[in-house]
Amino acid sequence: MLNKTELENRIIPYKMLYESVTSTYELIEGILPDHGIPSLRIGLKLLKSVMEEYIQKAREGLPIIGHHFSFPTEYLSCFECVPVCIEAVSYLLAALLPHGSEPYYDLITNWGHPFHTCTSQKGTMGMTLDDLFKFDAIITPTAPCDNTYASYPFFSYYKKIPVIAPDLPFLKEEKSYYYHGEQIKIGIEQLGKIINQEPDYEKLRKAIELENQVSKMKLEIFELKKAKPCPVENMFNAMSAAAAIYFSGRAENVNYYNDMLKIAKTRYKNNEHHGGEEKVRSIWPYMIIFFDLELGEWLDRHLGMSILFDIFNYNFAEPINTKSDLDTMLYGMAKKSMEAPMVKQSAEFYYSFIDQCVQLAKDYSADCFIFTSHIGCKQFGSVPQILREALRDEVGIPMLLIDVDVGDARFASEKIIREKIKMFAQTLM
Ligand code: SF4
């Protein structure tokens, strides 16, 4: 029988995250003026209380369930458990700690995992190798990329953790949504058997209804982003990526978007830009740089550059029907998961990605695109040049390409990245 400390120590990286979230939040409260970077201030406060709750649940002995971000956290709300998004831990630590998850990338690389795979998984793999996470089970759909397929077997092969893999098809058609919905249900039931719990579909329905409310507010925020200047600060992009994982299916997500929507509406009415003056409107069709949390704020204030969207933000999901039967809800869940950020783009041919980028550029009056070509995302390696040509021919705007590892500063440093963007911005003004 484990004691409370041993139970809590099954999620040591969450304790590290809790400490770093708390100290960053206290720093912000202590030094920023009252209205400074609201997305970060509001988000960190909520994140602190969610982390506290998870640590308490681990102390009570609830099972620790790892999951890929393409199996949304709210789907686990049908169990009493502590959900851990494998990818989010690596990158949230990269954002909040000096040298972030780098020691854990090195651990798993030294163990023999290829260095060029995705750091989003490598961080948590290194932490698990070091016994900082003790998972009871892991669930991951067979998507969105080769890194996912190739990395998750480590957990079952080396650590003997049961890994459940609901199949996620590539075809975006009605039959695929029914099929993936069934796969989600089978996955949930297998997971229930492992942790000895019956799935509570009523709790799941309530969590999905909260997410439906969030989707509505997201769409309103997206509408406001069409305005010049953009009434939403860049830091919102990073914080909303964290919210999509840690607040998912919870009242905190509704509160976060409610507050952000109010702020955006006020700025819109007053024609206000967070950084003072908007000079450049950029779209980042792939990821922002997670190891440099401050980059968005620097772009707002020093270059007057708005980031209208990054990949985790242009998600125009339809609400899920929760009022009918379970199969209908599973169909909606499957459709939403298959069209979720990064899953949609990485698990299909690039035509629709290019079309969507061109349309976003037109609808949101973008001046440029900035494409972070992440070393892990090999499936996306051929896309930038095609996208650059499409943006030039269809919209007449340029695209900057930066080779990077978004979670590891040793590949391309913060200094190099900022220099590149600065030089690029000068060509636009
Ligand atoms: S799609 Fe790219 S960033 Fe996302 S998990 Fe796969 S390799 Fe990593």
Short mmCIF file of N, CA and C in Angstrom, two decimals, residues 93-235:
data_model
loop_
_atom_site.label_atom_id
_atom_site.label_comp_id
_atom_site.label_asym_id
_atom_site.label_seq_id
_atom_site.Cartn_x
_atom_site.Cartn_y
_atom_site.Cartn_z
N LEU A 93 6.30 22.59 -19.88
CA LEU A 93 7.55 22.72 -19.12
C LEU A 93 8.58 23.51 -19.93
N ALA A 94 8.60 23.29 -21.26
CA ALA A 94 9.52 24.05 -22.12
C ALA A 94 9.22 25.54 -22.03
N ALA A 95 7.92 25.87 -21.90
CA ALA A 95 7.52 27.29 -21.86
C ALA A 95 7.85 27.94 -20.53
N LEU A 96 7.79 27.16 -19.45
CA LEU A 96 7.86 27.79 -18.12
C LEU A 96 9.18 27.63 -17.40
N LEU A 97 10.02 26.64 -17.78
CA LEU A 97 11.27 26.44 -17.04
C LEU A 97 12.47 26.76 -17.92
N PRO A 98 13.53 27.34 -17.32
CA PRO A 98 14.75 27.51 -18.11
C PRO A 98 15.25 26.11 -18.52
N HIS A 99 15.63 25.92 -19.74
CA HIS A 99 16.04 24.62 -20.31
C HIS A 99 14.89 23.61 -20.35
N GLY A 100 13.69 24.05 -19.96
CA GLY A 100 12.46 23.28 -20.12
C GLY A 100 12.59 21.79 -19.98
N SER A 101 12.23 21.08 -21.06
CA SER A 101 12.24 19.61 -21.01
C SER A 101 13.54 19.04 -21.58
N GLU A 102 14.53 19.88 -21.82
CA GLU A 102 15.74 19.43 -22.53
C GLU A 102 16.42 18.21 -21.85
N PRO A 103 16.55 18.21 -20.50
CA PRO A 103 17.21 17.03 -19.90
C PRO A 103 16.48 15.72 -20.23
N TYR A 104 15.16 15.81 -20.40
CA TYR A 104 14.38 14.58 -20.66
C TYR A 104 14.45 14.19 -22.13
N TYR A 105 14.59 15.17 -23.04
CA TYR A 105 14.83 14.81 -24.46
C TYR A 105 16.14 14.02 -24.52
N ASP A 106 17.15 14.48 -23.76
CA ASP A 106 18.46 13.84 -23.81
C ASP A 106 18.42 12.43 -23.21
N LEU A 107 17.63 12.31 -22.14
CA LEU A 107 17.53 10.98 -21.50
C LEU A 107 17.00 9.94 -22.49
N ILE A 108 15.91 10.30 -23.17
CA ILE A 108 15.28 9.31 -24.05
C ILE A 108 16.12 9.11 -25.31
N THR A 109 16.84 10.15 -25.73
CA THR A 109 17.73 9.99 -26.89
C THR A 109 18.88 9.05 -26.51
N ASN A 110 19.43 9.23 -25.31
CA ASN A 110 20.52 8.34 -24.88
C ASN A 110 20.04 6.90 -24.71
N TRP A 111 18.75 6.75 -24.40
CA TRP A 111 18.19 5.40 -24.26
C TRP A 111 18.14 4.72 -25.63
N GLY A 112 18.07 5.53 -26.71
CA GLY A 112 18.07 4.96 -28.05
C GLY A 112 16.96 5.44 -28.95
N HIS A 113 16.11 6.37 -28.47
CA HIS A 113 15.04 6.88 -29.33
C HIS A 113 15.64 7.91 -30.29
N PRO A 114 15.25 7.90 -31.58
CA PRO A 114 15.89 8.80 -32.54
C PRO A 114 15.78 10.28 -32.16
N PHE A 115 16.88 11.01 -32.30
CA PHE A 115 16.94 12.41 -31.85
C PHE A 115 15.99 13.30 -32.64
N HIS A 116 15.69 12.91 -33.92
CA HIS A 116 14.93 13.80 -34.79
C HIS A 116 13.43 13.59 -34.67
N THR A 117 12.99 12.83 -33.67
CA THR A 117 11.54 12.66 -33.51
C THR A 117 10.97 13.85 -32.74
N CYS A 118 9.65 13.83 -32.54
CA CYS A 118 8.98 15.03 -32.02
C CYS A 118 9.24 15.21 -30.52
N THR A 119 9.72 16.41 -30.17
CA THR A 119 10.02 16.70 -28.76
C THR A 119 8.75 16.69 -27.90
N SER A 120 7.57 16.89 -28.53
CA SER A 120 6.34 16.92 -27.72
C SER A 120 6.17 15.57 -27.01
N GLN A 121 6.61 14.50 -27.66
CA GLN A 121 6.51 13.19 -27.01
C GLN A 121 7.78 12.84 -26.25
N LYS A 122 8.92 13.27 -26.80
CA LYS A 122 10.20 12.87 -26.19
C LYS A 122 10.34 13.33 -24.74
N GLY A 123 9.80 14.53 -24.43
CA GLY A 123 9.91 15.04 -23.06
C GLY A 123 9.27 14.09 -22.06
N THR A 124 7.99 13.74 -22.31
CA THR A 124 7.27 12.86 -21.38
C THR A 124 7.84 11.44 -21.41
N MET A 125 8.36 11.03 -22.58
CA MET A 125 8.99 9.70 -22.63
C MET A 125 10.21 9.67 -21.70
N GLY A 126 11.03 10.74 -21.74
CA GLY A 126 12.21 10.82 -20.86
C GLY A 126 11.80 10.84 -19.40
N MET A 127 10.72 11.58 -19.10
CA MET A 127 10.25 11.65 -17.71
C MET A 127 9.74 10.29 -17.23
N THR A 128 9.11 9.54 -18.13
CA THR A 128 8.59 8.21 -17.76
C THR A 128 9.75 7.23 -17.60
N LEU A 129 10.76 7.37 -18.49
CA LEU A 129 11.95 6.52 -18.38
C LEU A 129 12.60 6.72 -17.00
N ASP A 130 12.57 7.97 -16.54
CA ASP A 130 13.18 8.34 -15.25
C ASP A 130 12.21 8.08 -14.07
N ASP A 131 11.08 7.45 -14.35
CA ASP A 131 10.06 7.11 -13.33
C ASP A 131 9.45 8.34 -12.65
N LEU A 132 9.41 9.47 -13.36
CA LEU A 132 8.76 10.65 -12.78
C LEU A 132 7.26 10.58 -13.01
N PHE A 133 6.85 9.87 -14.06
CA PHE A 133 5.44 9.58 -14.29
C PHE A 133 5.25 8.08 -14.11
N LYS A 134 4.18 7.71 -13.41
CA LYS A 134 3.84 6.27 -13.32
C LYS A 134 2.41 6.12 -13.82
N PHE A 135 2.28 5.87 -15.11
CA PHE A 135 0.96 5.77 -15.73
C PHE A 135 0.31 4.42 -15.46
N ASP A 136 -1.03 4.45 -15.24
CA ASP A 136 -1.78 3.20 -15.13
C ASP A 136 -2.15 2.71 -16.52
N ALA A 137 -2.39 3.64 -17.44
CA ALA A 137 -2.73 3.28 -18.82
C ALA A 137 -2.55 4.52 -19.69
N ILE A 138 -2.44 4.28 -21.00
CA ILE A 138 -2.29 5.39 -21.96
C ILE A 138 -3.25 5.13 -23.11
N ILE A 139 -3.85 6.21 -23.62
CA ILE A 139 -4.74 6.06 -24.78
C ILE A 139 -4.31 7.07 -25.84
N THR A 140 -4.14 6.58 -27.06
CA THR A 140 -3.75 7.46 -28.17
C THR A 140 -4.38 6.99 -29.47
N PRO A 141 -5.07 7.84 -30.20
CA PRO A 141 -5.53 7.40 -31.52
C PRO A 141 -4.34 7.16 -32.44
N THR A 142 -4.58 6.47 -33.52
CA THR A 142 -3.48 6.19 -34.45
C THR A 142 -3.27 7.41 -35.35
N ALA A 143 -3.03 8.56 -34.74
CA ALA A 143 -2.87 9.81 -35.49
C ALA A 143 -2.16 10.79 -34.59
N PRO A 144 -1.64 11.90 -35.07
CA PRO A 144 -1.75 12.35 -36.44
C PRO A 144 -0.50 12.11 -37.29
N CYS A 145 0.56 11.50 -36.71
CA CYS A 145 1.82 11.51 -37.47
C CYS A 145 2.65 10.26 -37.17
N ASP A 146 3.70 10.08 -37.93
CA ASP A 146 4.59 8.93 -37.73
C ASP A 146 5.24 8.96 -36.35
N ASN A 147 5.49 10.16 -35.83
CA ASN A 147 6.10 10.25 -34.50
C ASN A 147 5.21 9.62 -33.45
N THR A 148 3.91 9.83 -33.61
CA THR A 148 2.98 9.24 -32.67
C THR A 148 3.03 7.72 -32.76
N TYR A 149 2.92 7.19 -33.99
CA TYR A 149 2.95 5.73 -34.15
C TYR A 149 4.26 5.15 -33.61
N ALA A 150 5.34 5.87 -33.86
CA ALA A 150 6.65 5.30 -33.56
C ALA A 150 7.09 5.52 -32.11
N SER A 151 6.49 6.50 -31.44
CA SER A 151 6.96 6.81 -30.09
C SER A 151 6.17 6.11 -29.00
N TYR A 152 4.86 6.01 -29.17
CA TYR A 152 4.05 5.44 -28.07
C TYR A 152 4.37 3.98 -27.72
N PRO A 153 4.80 3.15 -28.70
CA PRO A 153 5.13 1.77 -28.31
C PRO A 153 6.20 1.69 -27.21
N PHE A 154 7.02 2.75 -27.06
CA PHE A 154 8.01 2.76 -25.97
C PHE A 154 7.34 2.47 -24.62
N PHE A 155 6.16 3.10 -24.41
CA PHE A 155 5.53 2.98 -23.10
C PHE A 155 5.14 1.53 -22.79
N SER A 156 4.63 0.82 -23.81
CA SER A 156 4.22 -0.55 -23.54
C SER A 156 5.42 -1.49 -23.60
N TYR A 157 6.34 -1.23 -24.55
CA TYR A 157 7.49 -2.13 -24.71
C TYR A 157 8.44 -2.06 -23.51
N TYR A 158 8.79 -0.86 -23.09
CA TYR A 158 9.82 -0.74 -22.06
C TYR A 158 9.24 -0.62 -20.66
N LYS A 159 8.10 0.09 -20.54
CA LYS A 159 7.55 0.33 -19.20
C LYS A 159 6.34 -0.55 -18.89
N LYS A 160 5.99 -1.38 -19.86
CA LYS A 160 4.86 -2.32 -19.67
C LYS A 160 3.56 -1.62 -19.27
N ILE A 161 3.34 -0.41 -19.79
CA ILE A 161 2.10 0.33 -19.51
C ILE A 161 1.10 -0.06 -20.61
N PRO A 162 -0.13 -0.43 -20.24
CA PRO A 162 -1.10 -0.76 -21.31
C PRO A 162 -1.37 0.47 -22.18
N VAL A 163 -1.23 0.31 -23.50
CA VAL A 163 -1.50 1.41 -24.44
C VAL A 163 -2.68 1.02 -25.31
N ILE A 164 -3.73 1.84 -25.29
CA ILE A 164 -4.93 1.59 -26.09
C ILE A 164 -4.88 2.53 -27.28
N ALA A 165 -5.16 1.99 -28.48
CA ALA A 165 -5.00 2.83 -29.68
C ALA A 165 -6.25 2.79 -30.57
N PRO A 166 -7.27 3.63 -30.27
CA PRO A 166 -8.43 3.69 -31.17
C PRO A 166 -7.98 4.10 -32.58
N ASP A 167 -8.50 3.38 -33.58
CA ASP A 167 -8.06 3.65 -34.94
C ASP A 167 -8.68 4.95 -35.45
N LEU A 168 -7.87 5.78 -36.09
CA LEU A 168 -8.38 7.04 -36.66
C LEU A 168 -8.11 7.03 -38.16
N PRO A 169 -9.15 6.93 -38.98
CA PRO A 169 -8.94 6.81 -40.43
C PRO A 169 -8.53 8.14 -41.06
N PHE A 170 -8.00 8.05 -42.28
CA PHE A 170 -7.57 9.26 -42.98
C PHE A 170 -8.73 9.93 -43.73
N LEU A 171 -9.61 9.10 -44.31
CA LEU A 171 -10.71 9.65 -45.11
C LEU A 171 -11.64 10.48 -44.24
N LYS A 172 -11.95 11.72 -44.69
CA LYS A 172 -12.89 12.55 -43.92
C LYS A 172 -14.28 12.39 -44.54
N GLU A 173 -14.95 11.30 -44.17
CA GLU A 173 -16.28 11.02 -44.72
C GLU A 173 -17.18 10.51 -43.61
N GLU A 174 -18.48 10.50 -43.90
CA GLU A 174 -19.45 10.10 -42.88
C GLU A 174 -19.12 8.73 -42.27
N LYS A 175 -18.77 7.76 -43.16
CA LYS A 175 -18.52 6.40 -42.65
C LYS A 175 -17.31 6.41 -41.70
N SER A 176 -16.35 7.32 -41.97
CA SER A 176 -15.17 7.40 -41.09
C SER A 176 -15.56 7.93 -39.72
N TYR A 177 -16.49 8.90 -39.67
CA TYR A 177 -16.89 9.46 -38.38
C TYR A 177 -17.62 8.40 -37.54
N TYR A 178 -18.48 7.58 -38.20
CA TYR A 178 -19.14 6.49 -37.47
C TYR A 178 -18.10 5.50 -36.94
N TYR A 179 -17.15 5.17 -37.83
CA TYR A 179 -16.12 4.19 -37.47
C TYR A 179 -15.28 4.70 -36.31
N HIS A 180 -14.82 5.96 -36.41
CA HIS A 180 -13.95 6.47 -35.34
C HIS A 180 -14.75 6.63 -34.03
N GLY A 181 -16.04 6.99 -34.15
CA GLY A 181 -16.89 7.08 -32.96
C GLY A 181 -16.94 5.74 -32.22
N GLU A 182 -17.10 4.65 -33.01
CA GLU A 182 -17.10 3.29 -32.40
C GLU A 182 -15.77 3.00 -31.74
N GLN A 183 -14.69 3.41 -32.44
CA GLN A 183 -13.34 3.17 -31.90
C GLN A 183 -13.12 3.92 -30.59
N ILE A 184 -13.67 5.14 -30.50
CA ILE A 184 -13.54 5.92 -29.26
C ILE A 184 -14.24 5.16 -28.13
N LYS A 185 -15.44 4.64 -28.43
CA LYS A 185 -16.22 3.92 -27.40
C LYS A 185 -15.48 2.64 -26.96
N ILE A 186 -14.97 1.90 -27.93
CA ILE A 186 -14.24 0.67 -27.59
C ILE A 186 -13.03 1.04 -26.71
N GLY A 187 -12.34 2.12 -27.10
CA GLY A 187 -11.16 2.57 -26.34
C GLY A 187 -11.53 2.93 -24.91
N ILE A 188 -12.63 3.67 -24.76
CA ILE A 188 -13.06 4.09 -23.41
C ILE A 188 -13.40 2.85 -22.58
N GLU A 189 -14.06 1.88 -23.22
CA GLU A 189 -14.45 0.70 -22.43
C GLU A 189 -13.25 -0.17 -22.06
N GLN A 190 -12.29 -0.26 -22.97
CA GLN A 190 -11.06 -1.01 -22.63
C GLN A 190 -10.34 -0.34 -21.47
N LEU A 191 -10.31 0.98 -21.53
CA LEU A 191 -9.64 1.75 -20.48
C LEU A 191 -10.34 1.52 -19.13
N GLY A 192 -11.68 1.53 -19.16
CA GLY A 192 -12.47 1.29 -17.94
C GLY A 192 -12.12 -0.05 -17.31
N LYS A 193 -11.92 -1.07 -18.17
CA LYS A 193 -11.59 -2.41 -17.62
C LYS A 193 -10.22 -2.38 -16.94
N ILE A 194 -9.29 -1.66 -17.56
CA ILE A 194 -7.93 -1.63 -16.98
C ILE A 194 -7.93 -0.94 -15.62
N ILE A 195 -8.68 0.17 -15.52
CA ILE A 195 -8.64 0.92 -14.25
C ILE A 195 -9.81 0.52 -13.32
N ASN A 196 -10.56 -0.47 -13.76
CA ASN A 196 -11.65 -0.99 -12.92
C ASN A 196 -12.74 0.06 -12.64
N GLN A 197 -13.15 0.77 -13.66
CA GLN A 197 -14.23 1.76 -13.51
C GLN A 197 -15.20 1.61 -14.68
N GLU A 198 -16.47 1.87 -14.41
CA GLU A 198 -17.48 1.91 -15.48
C GLU A 198 -17.47 3.33 -16.05
N PRO A 199 -17.40 3.51 -17.38
CA PRO A 199 -17.47 4.87 -17.92
C PRO A 199 -18.80 5.54 -17.59
N ASP A 200 -18.74 6.78 -17.13
CA ASP A 200 -19.95 7.53 -16.79
C ASP A 200 -20.26 8.47 -17.98
N TYR A 201 -21.13 8.00 -18.90
CA TYR A 201 -21.39 8.77 -20.12
C TYR A 201 -22.19 10.04 -19.85
N GLU A 202 -22.86 10.09 -18.71
CA GLU A 202 -23.60 11.30 -18.37
C GLU A 202 -22.61 12.43 -18.04
N LYS A 203 -21.55 12.08 -17.31
CA LYS A 203 -20.51 13.08 -17.00
C LYS A 203 -19.82 13.54 -18.29
N LEU A 204 -19.62 12.58 -19.18
CA LEU A 204 -19.00 12.93 -20.47
C LEU A 204 -19.88 13.92 -21.25
N ARG A 205 -21.19 13.65 -21.23
CA ARG A 205 -22.12 14.54 -21.95
C ARG A 205 -22.04 15.97 -21.40
N LYS A 206 -21.98 16.07 -20.06
CA LYS A 206 -21.91 17.41 -19.46
C LYS A 206 -20.62 18.12 -19.85
N ALA A 207 -19.52 17.37 -19.88
CA ALA A 207 -18.22 17.96 -20.25
C ALA A 207 -18.28 18.46 -21.70
N ILE A 208 -18.92 17.68 -22.57
CA ILE A 208 -19.01 18.07 -23.98
C ILE A 208 -19.90 19.30 -24.14
N GLU A 209 -20.93 19.39 -23.32
CA GLU A 209 -21.79 20.58 -23.39
C GLU A 209 -21.01 21.84 -23.01
N LEU A 210 -20.12 21.72 -22.04
CA LEU A 210 -19.29 22.88 -21.68
C LEU A 210 -18.39 23.25 -22.88
N GLU A 211 -17.84 22.23 -23.53
CA GLU A 211 -16.99 22.49 -24.70
C GLU A 211 -17.79 23.12 -25.85
N ASN A 212 -19.06 22.75 -25.97
CA ASN A 212 -19.91 23.38 -26.99
C ASN A 212 -20.03 24.88 -26.74
N GLN A 213 -20.18 25.24 -25.45
CA GLN A 213 -20.26 26.67 -25.11
C GLN A 213 -18.96 27.38 -25.49
N VAL A 214 -17.84 26.68 -25.20
CA VAL A 214 -16.52 27.27 -25.51
C VAL A 214 -16.37 27.49 -27.02
N SER A 215 -16.80 26.49 -27.80
CA SER A 215 -16.66 26.60 -29.27
C SER A 215 -17.38 27.84 -29.78
N LYS A 216 -18.54 28.11 -29.20
CA LYS A 216 -19.33 29.28 -29.63
C LYS A 216 -18.55 30.58 -29.36
N MET A 217 -17.96 30.64 -28.17
CA MET A 217 -17.21 31.86 -27.83
C MET A 217 -15.95 31.99 -28.68
N LYS A 218 -15.32 30.84 -28.98
CA LYS A 218 -14.13 30.88 -29.85
C LYS A 218 -14.48 31.51 -31.19
N LEU A 219 -15.65 31.09 -31.74
CA LEU A 219 -16.04 31.61 -33.05
C LEU A 219 -16.26 33.12 -32.99
N GLU A 220 -16.79 33.60 -31.86
CA GLU A 220 -16.99 35.06 -31.72
C GLU A 220 -15.64 35.77 -31.67
N ILE A 221 -14.69 35.16 -30.95
CA ILE A 221 -13.34 35.77 -30.88
C ILE A 221 -12.71 35.79 -32.28
N PHE A 222 -12.89 34.69 -33.03
CA PHE A 222 -12.33 34.64 -34.39
C PHE A 222 -12.91 35.76 -35.25
N GLU A 223 -14.20 36.02 -35.08
CA GLU A 223 -14.85 37.08 -35.86
C GLU A 223 -14.21 38.44 -35.53
N LEU A 224 -13.98 38.65 -34.21
CA LEU A 224 -13.39 39.92 -33.79
C LEU A 224 -11.98 40.09 -34.32
N LYS A 225 -11.28 38.97 -34.53
CA LYS A 225 -9.91 39.05 -35.03
C LYS A 225 -9.83 39.60 -36.46
N LYS A 226 -10.98 39.64 -37.14
CA LYS A 226 -10.98 40.20 -38.50
C LYS A 226 -10.73 41.71 -38.47
N ALA A 227 -11.00 42.30 -37.29
CA ALA A 227 -10.89 43.77 -37.18
C ALA A 227 -9.43 44.20 -37.23
N LYS A 228 -9.21 45.44 -37.70
CA LYS A 228 -7.89 46.06 -37.67
C LYS A 228 -7.95 47.25 -36.71
N PRO A 229 -7.17 47.30 -35.63
CA PRO A 229 -6.20 46.30 -35.22
C PRO A 229 -6.88 45.10 -34.58
N CYS A 230 -6.14 43.98 -34.57
CA CYS A 230 -6.67 42.76 -33.94
C CYS A 230 -6.83 43.01 -32.43
N PRO A 231 -8.04 42.78 -31.90
CA PRO A 231 -8.26 43.10 -30.48
C PRO A 231 -7.84 42.01 -29.50
N VAL A 232 -7.10 41.02 -29.98
CA VAL A 232 -6.68 39.92 -29.10
C VAL A 232 -5.15 39.87 -29.08
N GLU A 233 -4.57 39.84 -27.88
CA GLU A 233 -3.09 39.84 -27.79
C GLU A 233 -2.51 38.50 -28.21
N ASN A 234 -1.22 38.52 -28.61
CA ASN A 234 -0.57 37.30 -29.09
C ASN A 234 -0.49 36.20 -28.04
N MET A 235 -0.33 36.59 -26.78
CA MET A 235 -0.17 35.60 -25.72
C MET A 235 -1.40 34.68 -25.62
#
